[in-house]
Coordinates of N, CA and C in Angstrom, one line a residue:
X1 N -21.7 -14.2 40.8 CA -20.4 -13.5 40.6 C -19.6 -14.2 39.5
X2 N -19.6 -15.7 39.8 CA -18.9 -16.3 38.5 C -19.7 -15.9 37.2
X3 N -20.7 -15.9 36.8 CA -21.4 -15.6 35.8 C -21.4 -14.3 35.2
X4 N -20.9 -13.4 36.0 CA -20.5 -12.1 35.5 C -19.3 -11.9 34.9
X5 N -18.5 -12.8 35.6 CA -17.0 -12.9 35.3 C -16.5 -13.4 33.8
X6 N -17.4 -14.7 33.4 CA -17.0 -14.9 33.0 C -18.1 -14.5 31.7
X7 N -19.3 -13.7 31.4 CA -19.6 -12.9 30.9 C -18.6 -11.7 30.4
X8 N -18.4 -11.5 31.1 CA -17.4 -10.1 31.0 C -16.2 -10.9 30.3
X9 N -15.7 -12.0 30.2 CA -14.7 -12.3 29.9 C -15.1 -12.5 28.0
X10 N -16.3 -13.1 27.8 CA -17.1 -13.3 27.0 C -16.6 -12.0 26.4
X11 N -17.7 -11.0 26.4 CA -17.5 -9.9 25.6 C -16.1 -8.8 25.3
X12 N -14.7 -9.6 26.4 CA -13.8 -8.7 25.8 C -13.3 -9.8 24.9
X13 N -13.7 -11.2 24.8 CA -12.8 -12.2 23.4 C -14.0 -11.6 22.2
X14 N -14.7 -11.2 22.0 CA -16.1 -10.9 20.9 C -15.5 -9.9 20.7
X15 N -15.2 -8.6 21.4 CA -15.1 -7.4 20.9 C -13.3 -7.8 20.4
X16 N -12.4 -8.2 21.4 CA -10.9 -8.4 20.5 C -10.8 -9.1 19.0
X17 N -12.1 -9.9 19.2 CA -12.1 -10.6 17.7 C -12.5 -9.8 16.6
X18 N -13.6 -9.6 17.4 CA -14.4 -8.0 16.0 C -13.3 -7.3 15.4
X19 N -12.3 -7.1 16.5 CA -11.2 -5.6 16.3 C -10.3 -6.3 15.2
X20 N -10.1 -7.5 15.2 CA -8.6 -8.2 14.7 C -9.6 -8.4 13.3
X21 N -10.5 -8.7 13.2 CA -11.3 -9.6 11.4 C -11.7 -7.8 11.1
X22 N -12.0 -6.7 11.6 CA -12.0 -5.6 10.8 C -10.7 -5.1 10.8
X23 N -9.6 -5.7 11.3 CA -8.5 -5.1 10.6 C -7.8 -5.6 9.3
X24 N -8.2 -6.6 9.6 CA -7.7 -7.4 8.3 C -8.5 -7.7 7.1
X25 N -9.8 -7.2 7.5 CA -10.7 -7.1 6.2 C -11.2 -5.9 5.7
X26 N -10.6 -4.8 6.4 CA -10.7 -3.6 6.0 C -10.3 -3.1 4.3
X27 N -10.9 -2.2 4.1 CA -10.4 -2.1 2.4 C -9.7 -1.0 2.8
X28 N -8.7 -1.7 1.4 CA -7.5 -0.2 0.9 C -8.1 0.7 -0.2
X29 N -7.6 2.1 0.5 CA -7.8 3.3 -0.3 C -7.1 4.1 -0.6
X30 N -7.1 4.2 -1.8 CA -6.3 5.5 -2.5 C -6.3 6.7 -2.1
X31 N -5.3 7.3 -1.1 CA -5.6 8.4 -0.9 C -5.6 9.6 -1.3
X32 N -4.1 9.4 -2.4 CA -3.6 10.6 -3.1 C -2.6 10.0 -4.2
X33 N -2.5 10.9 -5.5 CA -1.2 10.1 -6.2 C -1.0 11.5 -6.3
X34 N 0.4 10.9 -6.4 CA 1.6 12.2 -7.1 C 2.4 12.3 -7.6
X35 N 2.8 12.3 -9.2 CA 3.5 11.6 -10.4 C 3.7 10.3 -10.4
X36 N 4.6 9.2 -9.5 CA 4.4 8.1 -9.7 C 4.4 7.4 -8.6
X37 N 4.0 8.1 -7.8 CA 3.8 7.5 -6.3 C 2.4 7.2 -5.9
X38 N 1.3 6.4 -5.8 CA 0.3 6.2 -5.4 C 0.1 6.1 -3.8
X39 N -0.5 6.6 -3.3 CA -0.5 6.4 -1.7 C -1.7 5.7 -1.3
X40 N -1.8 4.5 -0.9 CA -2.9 3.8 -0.4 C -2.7 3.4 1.0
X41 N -3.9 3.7 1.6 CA -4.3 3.2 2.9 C -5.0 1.7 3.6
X42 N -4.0 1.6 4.4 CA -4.9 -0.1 4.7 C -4.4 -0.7 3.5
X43 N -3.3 -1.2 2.9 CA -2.9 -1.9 1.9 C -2.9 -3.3 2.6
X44 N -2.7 -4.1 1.9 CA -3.0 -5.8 2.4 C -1.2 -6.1 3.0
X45 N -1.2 -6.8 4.6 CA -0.3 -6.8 4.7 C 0.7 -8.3 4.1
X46 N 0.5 -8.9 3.7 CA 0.8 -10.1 2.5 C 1.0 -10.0 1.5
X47 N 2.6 -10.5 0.9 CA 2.7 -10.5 -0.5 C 1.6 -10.8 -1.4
X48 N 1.2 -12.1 -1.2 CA -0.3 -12.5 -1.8 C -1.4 -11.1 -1.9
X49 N -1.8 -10.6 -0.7 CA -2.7 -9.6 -0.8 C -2.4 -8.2 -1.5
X50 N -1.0 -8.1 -1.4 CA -0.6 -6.9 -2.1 C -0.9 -7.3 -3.9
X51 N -0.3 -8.3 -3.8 CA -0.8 -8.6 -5.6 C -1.9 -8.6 -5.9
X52 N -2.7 -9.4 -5.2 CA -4.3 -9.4 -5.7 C -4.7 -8.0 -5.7
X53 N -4.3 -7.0 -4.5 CA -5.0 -5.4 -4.3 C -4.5 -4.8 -6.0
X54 N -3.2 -5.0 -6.4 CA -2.7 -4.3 -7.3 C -3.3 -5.1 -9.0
X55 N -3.8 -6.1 -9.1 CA -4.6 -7.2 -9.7 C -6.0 -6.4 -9.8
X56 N -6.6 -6.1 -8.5 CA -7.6 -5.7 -8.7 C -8.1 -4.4 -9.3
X57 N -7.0 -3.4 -9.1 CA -6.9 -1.9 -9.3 C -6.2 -1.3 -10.4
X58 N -5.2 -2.0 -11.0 CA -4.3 -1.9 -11.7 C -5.0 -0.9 -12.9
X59 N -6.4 -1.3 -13.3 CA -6.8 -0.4 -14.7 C -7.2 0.8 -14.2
X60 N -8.0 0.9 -13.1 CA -8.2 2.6 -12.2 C -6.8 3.5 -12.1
X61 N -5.6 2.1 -11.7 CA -4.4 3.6 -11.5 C -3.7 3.5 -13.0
X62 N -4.0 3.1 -14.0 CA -3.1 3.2 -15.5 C -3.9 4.2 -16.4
X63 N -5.2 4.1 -15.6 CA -6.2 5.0 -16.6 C -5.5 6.7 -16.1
X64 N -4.8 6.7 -15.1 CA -4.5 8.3 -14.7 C -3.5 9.3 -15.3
X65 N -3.8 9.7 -16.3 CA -2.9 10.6 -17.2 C -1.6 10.3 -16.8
X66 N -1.1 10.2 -15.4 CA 0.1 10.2 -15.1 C 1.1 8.8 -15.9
X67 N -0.1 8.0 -15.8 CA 0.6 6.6 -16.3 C 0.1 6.2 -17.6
X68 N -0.8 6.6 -18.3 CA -0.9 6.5 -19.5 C -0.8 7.1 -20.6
X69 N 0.2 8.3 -20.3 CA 0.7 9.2 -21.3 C 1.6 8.1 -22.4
X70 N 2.5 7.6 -21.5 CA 3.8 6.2 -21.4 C 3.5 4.7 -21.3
X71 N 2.6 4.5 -21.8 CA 1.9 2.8 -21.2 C 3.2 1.7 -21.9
X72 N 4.3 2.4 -22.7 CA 5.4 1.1 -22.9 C 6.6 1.4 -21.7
X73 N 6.4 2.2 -20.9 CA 7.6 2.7 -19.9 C 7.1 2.6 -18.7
X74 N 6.3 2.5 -17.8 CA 5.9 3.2 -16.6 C 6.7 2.7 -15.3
X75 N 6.5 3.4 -14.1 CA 6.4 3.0 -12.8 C 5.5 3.8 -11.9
X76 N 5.6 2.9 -11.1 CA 4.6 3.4 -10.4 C 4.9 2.7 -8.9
X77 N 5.1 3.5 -7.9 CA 5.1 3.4 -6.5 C 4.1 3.2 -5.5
X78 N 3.7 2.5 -5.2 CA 2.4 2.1 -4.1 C 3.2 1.9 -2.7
X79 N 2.6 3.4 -2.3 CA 3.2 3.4 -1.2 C 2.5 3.2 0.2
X80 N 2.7 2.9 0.7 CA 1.9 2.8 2.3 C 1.4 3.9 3.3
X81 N 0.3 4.7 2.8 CA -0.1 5.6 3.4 C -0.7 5.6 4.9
X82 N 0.2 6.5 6.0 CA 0.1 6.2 7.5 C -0.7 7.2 7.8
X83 N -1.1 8.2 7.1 CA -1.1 9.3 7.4 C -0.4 11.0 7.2
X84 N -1.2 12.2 7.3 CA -0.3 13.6 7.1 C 0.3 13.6 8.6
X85 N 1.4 14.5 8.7 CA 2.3 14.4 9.5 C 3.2 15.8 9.5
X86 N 3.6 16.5 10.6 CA 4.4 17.8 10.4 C 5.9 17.3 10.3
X87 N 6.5 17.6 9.5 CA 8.0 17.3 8.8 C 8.7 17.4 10.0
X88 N 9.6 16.2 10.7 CA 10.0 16.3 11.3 C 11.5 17.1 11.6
X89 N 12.0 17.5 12.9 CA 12.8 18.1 13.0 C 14.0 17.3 13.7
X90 N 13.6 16.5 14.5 CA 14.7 16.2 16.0 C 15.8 15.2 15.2
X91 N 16.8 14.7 15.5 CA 17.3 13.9 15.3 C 16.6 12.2 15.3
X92 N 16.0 11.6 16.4 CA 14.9 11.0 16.5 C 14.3 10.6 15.4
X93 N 13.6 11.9 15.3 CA 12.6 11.4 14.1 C 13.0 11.0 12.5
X94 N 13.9 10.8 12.3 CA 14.0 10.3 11.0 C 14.7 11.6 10.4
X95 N 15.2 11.6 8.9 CA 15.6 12.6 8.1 C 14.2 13.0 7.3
X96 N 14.7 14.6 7.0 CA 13.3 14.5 6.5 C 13.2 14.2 5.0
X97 N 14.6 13.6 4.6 CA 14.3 12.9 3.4 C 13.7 11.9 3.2
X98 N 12.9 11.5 4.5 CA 12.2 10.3 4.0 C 10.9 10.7 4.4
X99 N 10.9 12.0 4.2 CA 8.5 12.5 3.5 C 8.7 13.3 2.4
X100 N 7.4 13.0 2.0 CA 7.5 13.8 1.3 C 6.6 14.9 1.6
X101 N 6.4 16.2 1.3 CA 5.4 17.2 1.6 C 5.0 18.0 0.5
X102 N 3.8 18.6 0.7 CA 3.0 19.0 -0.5 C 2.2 20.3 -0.2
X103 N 2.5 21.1 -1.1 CA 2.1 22.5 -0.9 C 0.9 22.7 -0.9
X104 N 0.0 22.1 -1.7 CA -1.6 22.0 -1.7 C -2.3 22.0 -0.1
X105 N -2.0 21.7 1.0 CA -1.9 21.4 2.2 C -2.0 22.1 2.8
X106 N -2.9 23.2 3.3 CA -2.6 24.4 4.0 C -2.1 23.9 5.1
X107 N -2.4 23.3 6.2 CA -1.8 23.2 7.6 C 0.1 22.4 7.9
X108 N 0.1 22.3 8.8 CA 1.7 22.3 8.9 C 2.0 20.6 8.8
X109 N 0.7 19.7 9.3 CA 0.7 18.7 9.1 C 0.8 18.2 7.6
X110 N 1.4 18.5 6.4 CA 1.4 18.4 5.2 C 2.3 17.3 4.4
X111 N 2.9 16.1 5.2 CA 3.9 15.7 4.7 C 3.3 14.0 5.1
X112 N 4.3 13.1 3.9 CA 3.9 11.8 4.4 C 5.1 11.2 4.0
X113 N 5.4 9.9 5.0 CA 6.2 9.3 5.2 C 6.4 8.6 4.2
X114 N 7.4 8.4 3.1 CA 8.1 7.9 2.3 C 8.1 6.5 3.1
X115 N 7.3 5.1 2.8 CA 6.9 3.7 2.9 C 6.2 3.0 1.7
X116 N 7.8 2.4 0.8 CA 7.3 2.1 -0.1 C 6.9 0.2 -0.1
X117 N 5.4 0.1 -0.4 CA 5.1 -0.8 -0.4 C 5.4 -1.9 -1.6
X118 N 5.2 -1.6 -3.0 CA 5.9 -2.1 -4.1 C 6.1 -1.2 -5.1
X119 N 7.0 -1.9 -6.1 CA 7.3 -1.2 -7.3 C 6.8 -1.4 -8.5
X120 N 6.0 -0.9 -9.6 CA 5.4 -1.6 -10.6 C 6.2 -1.4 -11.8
X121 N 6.8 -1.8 -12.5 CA 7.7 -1.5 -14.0 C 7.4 -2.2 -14.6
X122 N 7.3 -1.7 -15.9 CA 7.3 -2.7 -17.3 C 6.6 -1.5 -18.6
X123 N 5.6 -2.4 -19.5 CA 5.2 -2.1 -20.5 C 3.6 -2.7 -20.1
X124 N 3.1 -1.6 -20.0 CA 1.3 -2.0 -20.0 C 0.6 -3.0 -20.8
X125 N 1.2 -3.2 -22.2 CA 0.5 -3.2 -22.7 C 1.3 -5.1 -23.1
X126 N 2.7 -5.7 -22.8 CA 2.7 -6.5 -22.6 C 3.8 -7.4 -20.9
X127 N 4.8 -7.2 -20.6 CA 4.8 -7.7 -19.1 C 5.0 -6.8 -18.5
X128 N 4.6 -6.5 -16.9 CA 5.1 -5.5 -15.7 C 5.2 -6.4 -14.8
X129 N 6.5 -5.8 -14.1 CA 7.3 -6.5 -13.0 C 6.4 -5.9 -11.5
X130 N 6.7 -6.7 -10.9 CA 6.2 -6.1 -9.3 C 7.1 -6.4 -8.3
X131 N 7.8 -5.6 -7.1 CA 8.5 -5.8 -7.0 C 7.9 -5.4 -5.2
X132 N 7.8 -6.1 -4.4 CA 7.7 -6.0 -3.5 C 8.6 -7.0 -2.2
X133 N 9.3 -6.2 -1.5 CA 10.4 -6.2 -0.7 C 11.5 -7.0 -1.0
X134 N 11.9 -8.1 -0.9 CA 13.0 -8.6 -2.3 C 12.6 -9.8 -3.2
X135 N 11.1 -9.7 -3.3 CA 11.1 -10.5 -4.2 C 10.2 -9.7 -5.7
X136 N 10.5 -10.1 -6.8 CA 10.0 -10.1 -8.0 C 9.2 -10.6 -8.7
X137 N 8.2 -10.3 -9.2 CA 7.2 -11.4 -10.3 C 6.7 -10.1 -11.3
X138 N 7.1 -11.1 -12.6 CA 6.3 -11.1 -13.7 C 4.7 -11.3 -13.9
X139 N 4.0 -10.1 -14.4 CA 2.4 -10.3 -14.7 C 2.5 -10.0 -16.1
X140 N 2.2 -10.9 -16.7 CA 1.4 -10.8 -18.4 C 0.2 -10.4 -18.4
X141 N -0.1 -9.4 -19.9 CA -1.6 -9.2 -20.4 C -2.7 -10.4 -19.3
X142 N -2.3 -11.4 -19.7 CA -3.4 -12.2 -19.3 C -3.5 -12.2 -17.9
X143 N -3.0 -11.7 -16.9 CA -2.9 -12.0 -16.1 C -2.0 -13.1 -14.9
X144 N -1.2 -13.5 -16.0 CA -0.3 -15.0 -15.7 C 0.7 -14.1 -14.4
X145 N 0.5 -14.9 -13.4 CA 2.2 -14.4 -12.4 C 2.9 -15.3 -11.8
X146 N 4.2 -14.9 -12.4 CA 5.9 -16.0 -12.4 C 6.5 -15.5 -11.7
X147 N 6.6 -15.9 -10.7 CA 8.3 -15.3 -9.7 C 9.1 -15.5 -9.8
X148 N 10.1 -14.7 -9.8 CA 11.7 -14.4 -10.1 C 12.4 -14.5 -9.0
X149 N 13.6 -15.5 -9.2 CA 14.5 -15.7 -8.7 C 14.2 -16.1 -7.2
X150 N 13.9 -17.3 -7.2 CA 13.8 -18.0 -6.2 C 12.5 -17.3 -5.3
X151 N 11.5 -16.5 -5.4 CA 10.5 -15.6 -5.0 C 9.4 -16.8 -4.6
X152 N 8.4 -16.4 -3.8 CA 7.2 -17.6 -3.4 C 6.4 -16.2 -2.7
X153 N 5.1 -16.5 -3.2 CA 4.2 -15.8 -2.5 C 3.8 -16.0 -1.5
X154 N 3.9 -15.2 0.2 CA 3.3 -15.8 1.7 C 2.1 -15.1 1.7

């Protein structure tokens, strides 16, 4: 009886751990862009991870007409995609200024929740700022990143 028990106890710490290391090692995906809003899924929840994700991707989303028409001006929105959703109505649920919805979409579920994860500005071709929740850093051509104003990466 004890041997079952604590079997059984066995396999729900194995499977809770499985669940917690694929959530956090899951990859983020682009799900849709729309002028300068990027929507990615599973984005890294750390300032650290958010830079490295936007580090890693940066030439995939500048190559997209939208941002390389402009490569001395851009921004660009990486937003935190939760999912489509039908625009809400109630008081409760939020205003519905904060989704956006898109006509391409046949069904009523067509809208996504305005969650912006960071902000990209600058000049492509020499510094872009990143600006995720109040802190700021500088990325040079090379790669180099300087945080502004008292900023630390967690």
């Amino acid at each position: 009886m004890r041997a079952k028990l604590v079997l059984k106890i066995c396999i729900i710490i194995g499977l809770l751990t499985s669940a917690v290391v694929w959530f956090f090692l899951r990859s983020a995906i682009i799900v849709r862009v729309d002028g300068v809003a990027v929507y990615v899924q599973h984005l890294p929840l750390t300032t650290y991870g958010k830079i490295k994700w936007w580090t890693e991707n940066k030439k995939t989303i500048l190559t997209r007409s939208e941002f390389s028409e402009k490569p001395s001006s851009i921004t660009i929105m990486i937003m935190d995609f939760g999912g489509y959703v039908h625009l809400p109505t109630g008081t409760n649920d939020g205003s519905a200024d904060d989704y956006h919805c898109f006509r391409d979409i046949p069904h009523h579920n067509n809208c996504i929740y305005n969650d912006i994860a960071m902000v990209i500005t600058g000049n492509v071709n020499n510094r872009m700022f990143i600006h995720i929740d109040d802190k700021t850093f500088i990325q040079t051509p090379d790669g180099k990143l300087t945080a502004l104003y008292n900023s630390s990466i967690q």
